[in-house]
mmCIF file of C-alpha atoms in Angstrom:
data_model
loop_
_atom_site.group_PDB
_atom_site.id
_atom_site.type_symbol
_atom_site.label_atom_id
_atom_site.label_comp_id
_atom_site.label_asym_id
_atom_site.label_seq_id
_atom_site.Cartn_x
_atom_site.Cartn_y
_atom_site.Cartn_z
ATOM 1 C CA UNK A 1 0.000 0.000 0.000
ATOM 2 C CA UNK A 2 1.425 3.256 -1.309
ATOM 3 C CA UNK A 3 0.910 6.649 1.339
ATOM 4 C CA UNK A 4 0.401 9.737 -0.179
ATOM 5 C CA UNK A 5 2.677 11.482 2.516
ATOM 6 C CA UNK A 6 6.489 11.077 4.272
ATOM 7 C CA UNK A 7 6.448 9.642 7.816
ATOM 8 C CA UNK A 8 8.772 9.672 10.163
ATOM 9 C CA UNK A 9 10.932 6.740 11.256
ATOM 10 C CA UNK A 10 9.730 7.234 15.220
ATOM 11 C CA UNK A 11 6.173 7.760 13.792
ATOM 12 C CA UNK A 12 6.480 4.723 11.964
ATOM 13 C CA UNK A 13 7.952 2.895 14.911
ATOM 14 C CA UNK A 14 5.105 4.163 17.159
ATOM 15 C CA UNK A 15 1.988 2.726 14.235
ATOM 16 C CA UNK A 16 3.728 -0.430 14.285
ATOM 17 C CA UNK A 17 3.737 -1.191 18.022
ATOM 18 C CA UNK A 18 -0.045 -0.955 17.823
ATOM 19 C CA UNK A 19 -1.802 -4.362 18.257
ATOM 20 C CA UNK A 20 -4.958 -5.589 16.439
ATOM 21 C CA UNK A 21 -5.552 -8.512 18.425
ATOM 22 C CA UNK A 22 -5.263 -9.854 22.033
ATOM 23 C CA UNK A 23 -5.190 -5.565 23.248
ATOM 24 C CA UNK A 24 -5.198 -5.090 26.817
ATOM 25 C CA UNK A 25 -9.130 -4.004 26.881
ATOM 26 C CA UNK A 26 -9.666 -7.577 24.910
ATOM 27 C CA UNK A 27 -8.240 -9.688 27.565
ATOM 28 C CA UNK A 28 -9.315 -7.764 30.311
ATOM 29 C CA UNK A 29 -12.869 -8.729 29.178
ATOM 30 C CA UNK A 30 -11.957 -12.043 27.959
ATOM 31 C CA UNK A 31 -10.709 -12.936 31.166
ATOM 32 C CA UNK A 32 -13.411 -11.314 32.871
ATOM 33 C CA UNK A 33 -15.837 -13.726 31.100
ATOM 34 C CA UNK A 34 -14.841 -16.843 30.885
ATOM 35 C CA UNK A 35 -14.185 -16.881 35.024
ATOM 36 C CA UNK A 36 -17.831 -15.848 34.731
ATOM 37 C CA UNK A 37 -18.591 -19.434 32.855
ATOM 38 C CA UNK A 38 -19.298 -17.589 29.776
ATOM 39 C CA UNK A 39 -17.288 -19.581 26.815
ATOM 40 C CA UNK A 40 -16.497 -18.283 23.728
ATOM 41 C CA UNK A 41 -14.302 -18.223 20.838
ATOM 42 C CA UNK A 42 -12.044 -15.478 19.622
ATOM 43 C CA UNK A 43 -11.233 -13.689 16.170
ATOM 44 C CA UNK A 44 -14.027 -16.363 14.802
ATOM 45 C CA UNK A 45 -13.078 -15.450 11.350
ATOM 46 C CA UNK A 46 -16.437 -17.381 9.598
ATOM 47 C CA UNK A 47 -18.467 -14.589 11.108
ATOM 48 C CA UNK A 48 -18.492 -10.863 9.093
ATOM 49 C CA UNK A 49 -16.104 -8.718 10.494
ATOM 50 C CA UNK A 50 -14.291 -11.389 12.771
ATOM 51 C CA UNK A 51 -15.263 -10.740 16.107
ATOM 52 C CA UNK A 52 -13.152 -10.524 18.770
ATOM 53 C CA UNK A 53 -14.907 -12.791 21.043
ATOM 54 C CA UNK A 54 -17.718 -14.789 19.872
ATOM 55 C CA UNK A 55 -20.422 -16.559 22.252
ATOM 56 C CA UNK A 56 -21.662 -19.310 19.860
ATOM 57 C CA UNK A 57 -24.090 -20.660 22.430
ATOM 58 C CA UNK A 58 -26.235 -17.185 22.448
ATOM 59 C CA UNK A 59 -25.028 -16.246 19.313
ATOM 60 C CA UNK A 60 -23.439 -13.089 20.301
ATOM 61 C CA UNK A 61 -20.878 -11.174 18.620
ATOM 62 C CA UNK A 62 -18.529 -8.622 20.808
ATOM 63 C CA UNK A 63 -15.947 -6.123 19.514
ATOM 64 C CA UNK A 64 -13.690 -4.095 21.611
ATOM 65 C CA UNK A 65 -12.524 -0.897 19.234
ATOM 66 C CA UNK A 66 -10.062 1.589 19.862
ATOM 67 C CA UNK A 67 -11.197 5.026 19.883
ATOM 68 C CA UNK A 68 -9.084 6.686 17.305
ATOM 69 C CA UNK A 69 -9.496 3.493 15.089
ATOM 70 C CA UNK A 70 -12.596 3.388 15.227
ATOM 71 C CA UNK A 71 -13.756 6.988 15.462
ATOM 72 C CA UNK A 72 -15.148 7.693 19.272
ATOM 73 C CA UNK A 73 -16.259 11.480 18.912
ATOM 74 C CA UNK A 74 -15.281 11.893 15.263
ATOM 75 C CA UNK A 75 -16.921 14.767 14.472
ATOM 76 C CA UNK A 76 -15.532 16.636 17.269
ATOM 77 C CA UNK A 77 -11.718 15.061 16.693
ATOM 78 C CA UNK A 78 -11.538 14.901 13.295
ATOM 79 C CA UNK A 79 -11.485 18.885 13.079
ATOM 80 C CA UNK A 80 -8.319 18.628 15.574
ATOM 81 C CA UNK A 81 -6.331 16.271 13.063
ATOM 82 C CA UNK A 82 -3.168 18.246 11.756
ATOM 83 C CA UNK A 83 -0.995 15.952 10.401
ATOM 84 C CA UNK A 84 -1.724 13.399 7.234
ATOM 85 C CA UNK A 85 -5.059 14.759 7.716
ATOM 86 C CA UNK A 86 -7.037 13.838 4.605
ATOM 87 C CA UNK A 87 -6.009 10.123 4.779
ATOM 88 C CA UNK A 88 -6.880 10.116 8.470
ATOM 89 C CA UNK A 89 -9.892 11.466 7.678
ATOM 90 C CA UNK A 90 -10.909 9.067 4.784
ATOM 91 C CA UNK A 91 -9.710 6.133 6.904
ATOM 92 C CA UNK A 92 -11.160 6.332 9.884
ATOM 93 C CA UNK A 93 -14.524 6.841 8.357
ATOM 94 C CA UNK A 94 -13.925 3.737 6.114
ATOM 95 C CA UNK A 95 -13.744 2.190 9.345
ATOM 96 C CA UNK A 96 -16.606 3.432 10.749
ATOM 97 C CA UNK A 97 -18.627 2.694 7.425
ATOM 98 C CA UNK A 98 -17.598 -0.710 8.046
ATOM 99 C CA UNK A 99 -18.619 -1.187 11.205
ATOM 100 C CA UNK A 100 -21.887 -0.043 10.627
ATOM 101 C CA UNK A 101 -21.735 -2.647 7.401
ATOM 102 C CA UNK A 102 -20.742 -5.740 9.433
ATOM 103 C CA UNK A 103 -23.179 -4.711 12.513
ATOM 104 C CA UNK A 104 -26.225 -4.529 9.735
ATOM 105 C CA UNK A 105 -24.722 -8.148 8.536
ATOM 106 C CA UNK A 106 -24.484 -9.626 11.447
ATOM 107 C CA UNK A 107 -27.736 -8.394 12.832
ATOM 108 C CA UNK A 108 -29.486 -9.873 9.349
ATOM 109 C CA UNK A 109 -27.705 -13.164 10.482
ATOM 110 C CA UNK A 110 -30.038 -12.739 14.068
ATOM 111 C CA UNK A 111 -26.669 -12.457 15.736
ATOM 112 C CA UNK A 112 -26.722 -9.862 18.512
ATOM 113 C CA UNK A 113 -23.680 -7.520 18.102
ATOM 114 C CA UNK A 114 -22.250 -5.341 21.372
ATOM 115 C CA UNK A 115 -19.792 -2.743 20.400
ATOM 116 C CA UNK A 116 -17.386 -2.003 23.527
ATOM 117 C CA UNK A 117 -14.711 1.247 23.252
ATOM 118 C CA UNK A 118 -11.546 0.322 24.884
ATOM 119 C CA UNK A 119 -11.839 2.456 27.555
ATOM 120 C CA UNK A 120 -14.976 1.482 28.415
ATOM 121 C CA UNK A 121 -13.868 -1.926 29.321
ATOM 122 C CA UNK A 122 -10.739 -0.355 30.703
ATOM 123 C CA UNK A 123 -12.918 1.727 32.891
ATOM 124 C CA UNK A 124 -16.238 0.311 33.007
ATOM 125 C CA UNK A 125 -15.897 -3.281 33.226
ATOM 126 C CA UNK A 126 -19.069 -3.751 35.067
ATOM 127 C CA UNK A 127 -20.871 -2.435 32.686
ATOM 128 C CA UNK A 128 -19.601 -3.761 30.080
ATOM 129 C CA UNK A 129 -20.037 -7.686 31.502
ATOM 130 C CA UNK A 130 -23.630 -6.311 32.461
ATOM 131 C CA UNK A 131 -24.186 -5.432 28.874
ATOM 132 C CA UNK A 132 -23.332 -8.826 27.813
ATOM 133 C CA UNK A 133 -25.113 -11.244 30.500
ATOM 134 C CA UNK A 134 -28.145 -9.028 29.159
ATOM 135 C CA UNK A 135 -27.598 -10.030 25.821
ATOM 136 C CA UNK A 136 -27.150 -13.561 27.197
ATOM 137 C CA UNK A 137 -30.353 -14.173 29.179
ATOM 138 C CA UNK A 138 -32.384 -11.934 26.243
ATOM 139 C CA UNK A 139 -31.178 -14.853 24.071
ATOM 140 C CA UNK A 140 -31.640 -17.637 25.888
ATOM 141 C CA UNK A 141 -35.636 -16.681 26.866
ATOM 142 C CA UNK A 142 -35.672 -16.259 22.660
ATOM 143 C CA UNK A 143 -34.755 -19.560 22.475
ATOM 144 C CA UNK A 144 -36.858 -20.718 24.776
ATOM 145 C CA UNK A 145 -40.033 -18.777 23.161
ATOM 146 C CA UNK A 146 -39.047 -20.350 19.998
ATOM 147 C CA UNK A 147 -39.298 -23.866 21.730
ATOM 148 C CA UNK A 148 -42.958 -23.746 22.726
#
């Protein structure tokens, strides 16, 4: 892939330090789960998008994005971008055009799809497992609808 602008060797250094999978927030929640007894599998590439931790049993998809990657606030940081700021720009709102995509996908698929930002799971870790045992038990009383 060919940039339309110089980088820096430090800058470049910096980019490629940053992780795509198994990130700090990831684990963090993984772990948190599966001592809860929820299993799951990770990076499950047959689903759209490749979720970052799949719960086959109530068909729930969970991604943890990074804010900049992802575009947390984008309206509001994209106007403080100086730097490379027209491929930033078109990037991260590939990204977010994408997510949107595989959320609309995966939704048609009756998957349930929870969207976590880093820092939320960082931070809010209660919620965040709170948001997913809801998923869980809304699931599992659809199933159980479905059976009678």
């Amino acid at each position: 892939m060919k940039f339309d602008f110089e980088t820096t060797p430090e800058r470049s250094a910096l980019m490629s330090k940053i992780k795509a999978k198994n990130t700090k927030p990831e684990l963090k929640l993984r772990k948190a789960l599966w001592s809860s007894g929820v299993r799951y599998r990770i990076n499950y590439k047959k689903l759209p998008g490749c979720p970052d931790i799949f719960v086959s049993k109530y068909r729930i998809a969970i991604f943890v994005d990074g804010e900049f990657w992802h575009g947390k606030e984008w309206e509001q940081k994209k106007l403080k971008l100086k730097a490379n700021r027209d491929y930033w720009i078109k990037k991260i709102e590939r990204n977010i055009e994408r997510d949107r995509e595989i959320d609309y996908r995966l939704n048609t698929l009756n998957f349930t799809v929870l969207r976590f930002w880093s820092l939320d799971v960082e931070k809010s870790l209660g919620r965040c497992l709170k948001n997913v045992f809801d998923a869980i038990f809304y699931n599992m009383y659809q199933n159980i609808d479905a059976d009678n």
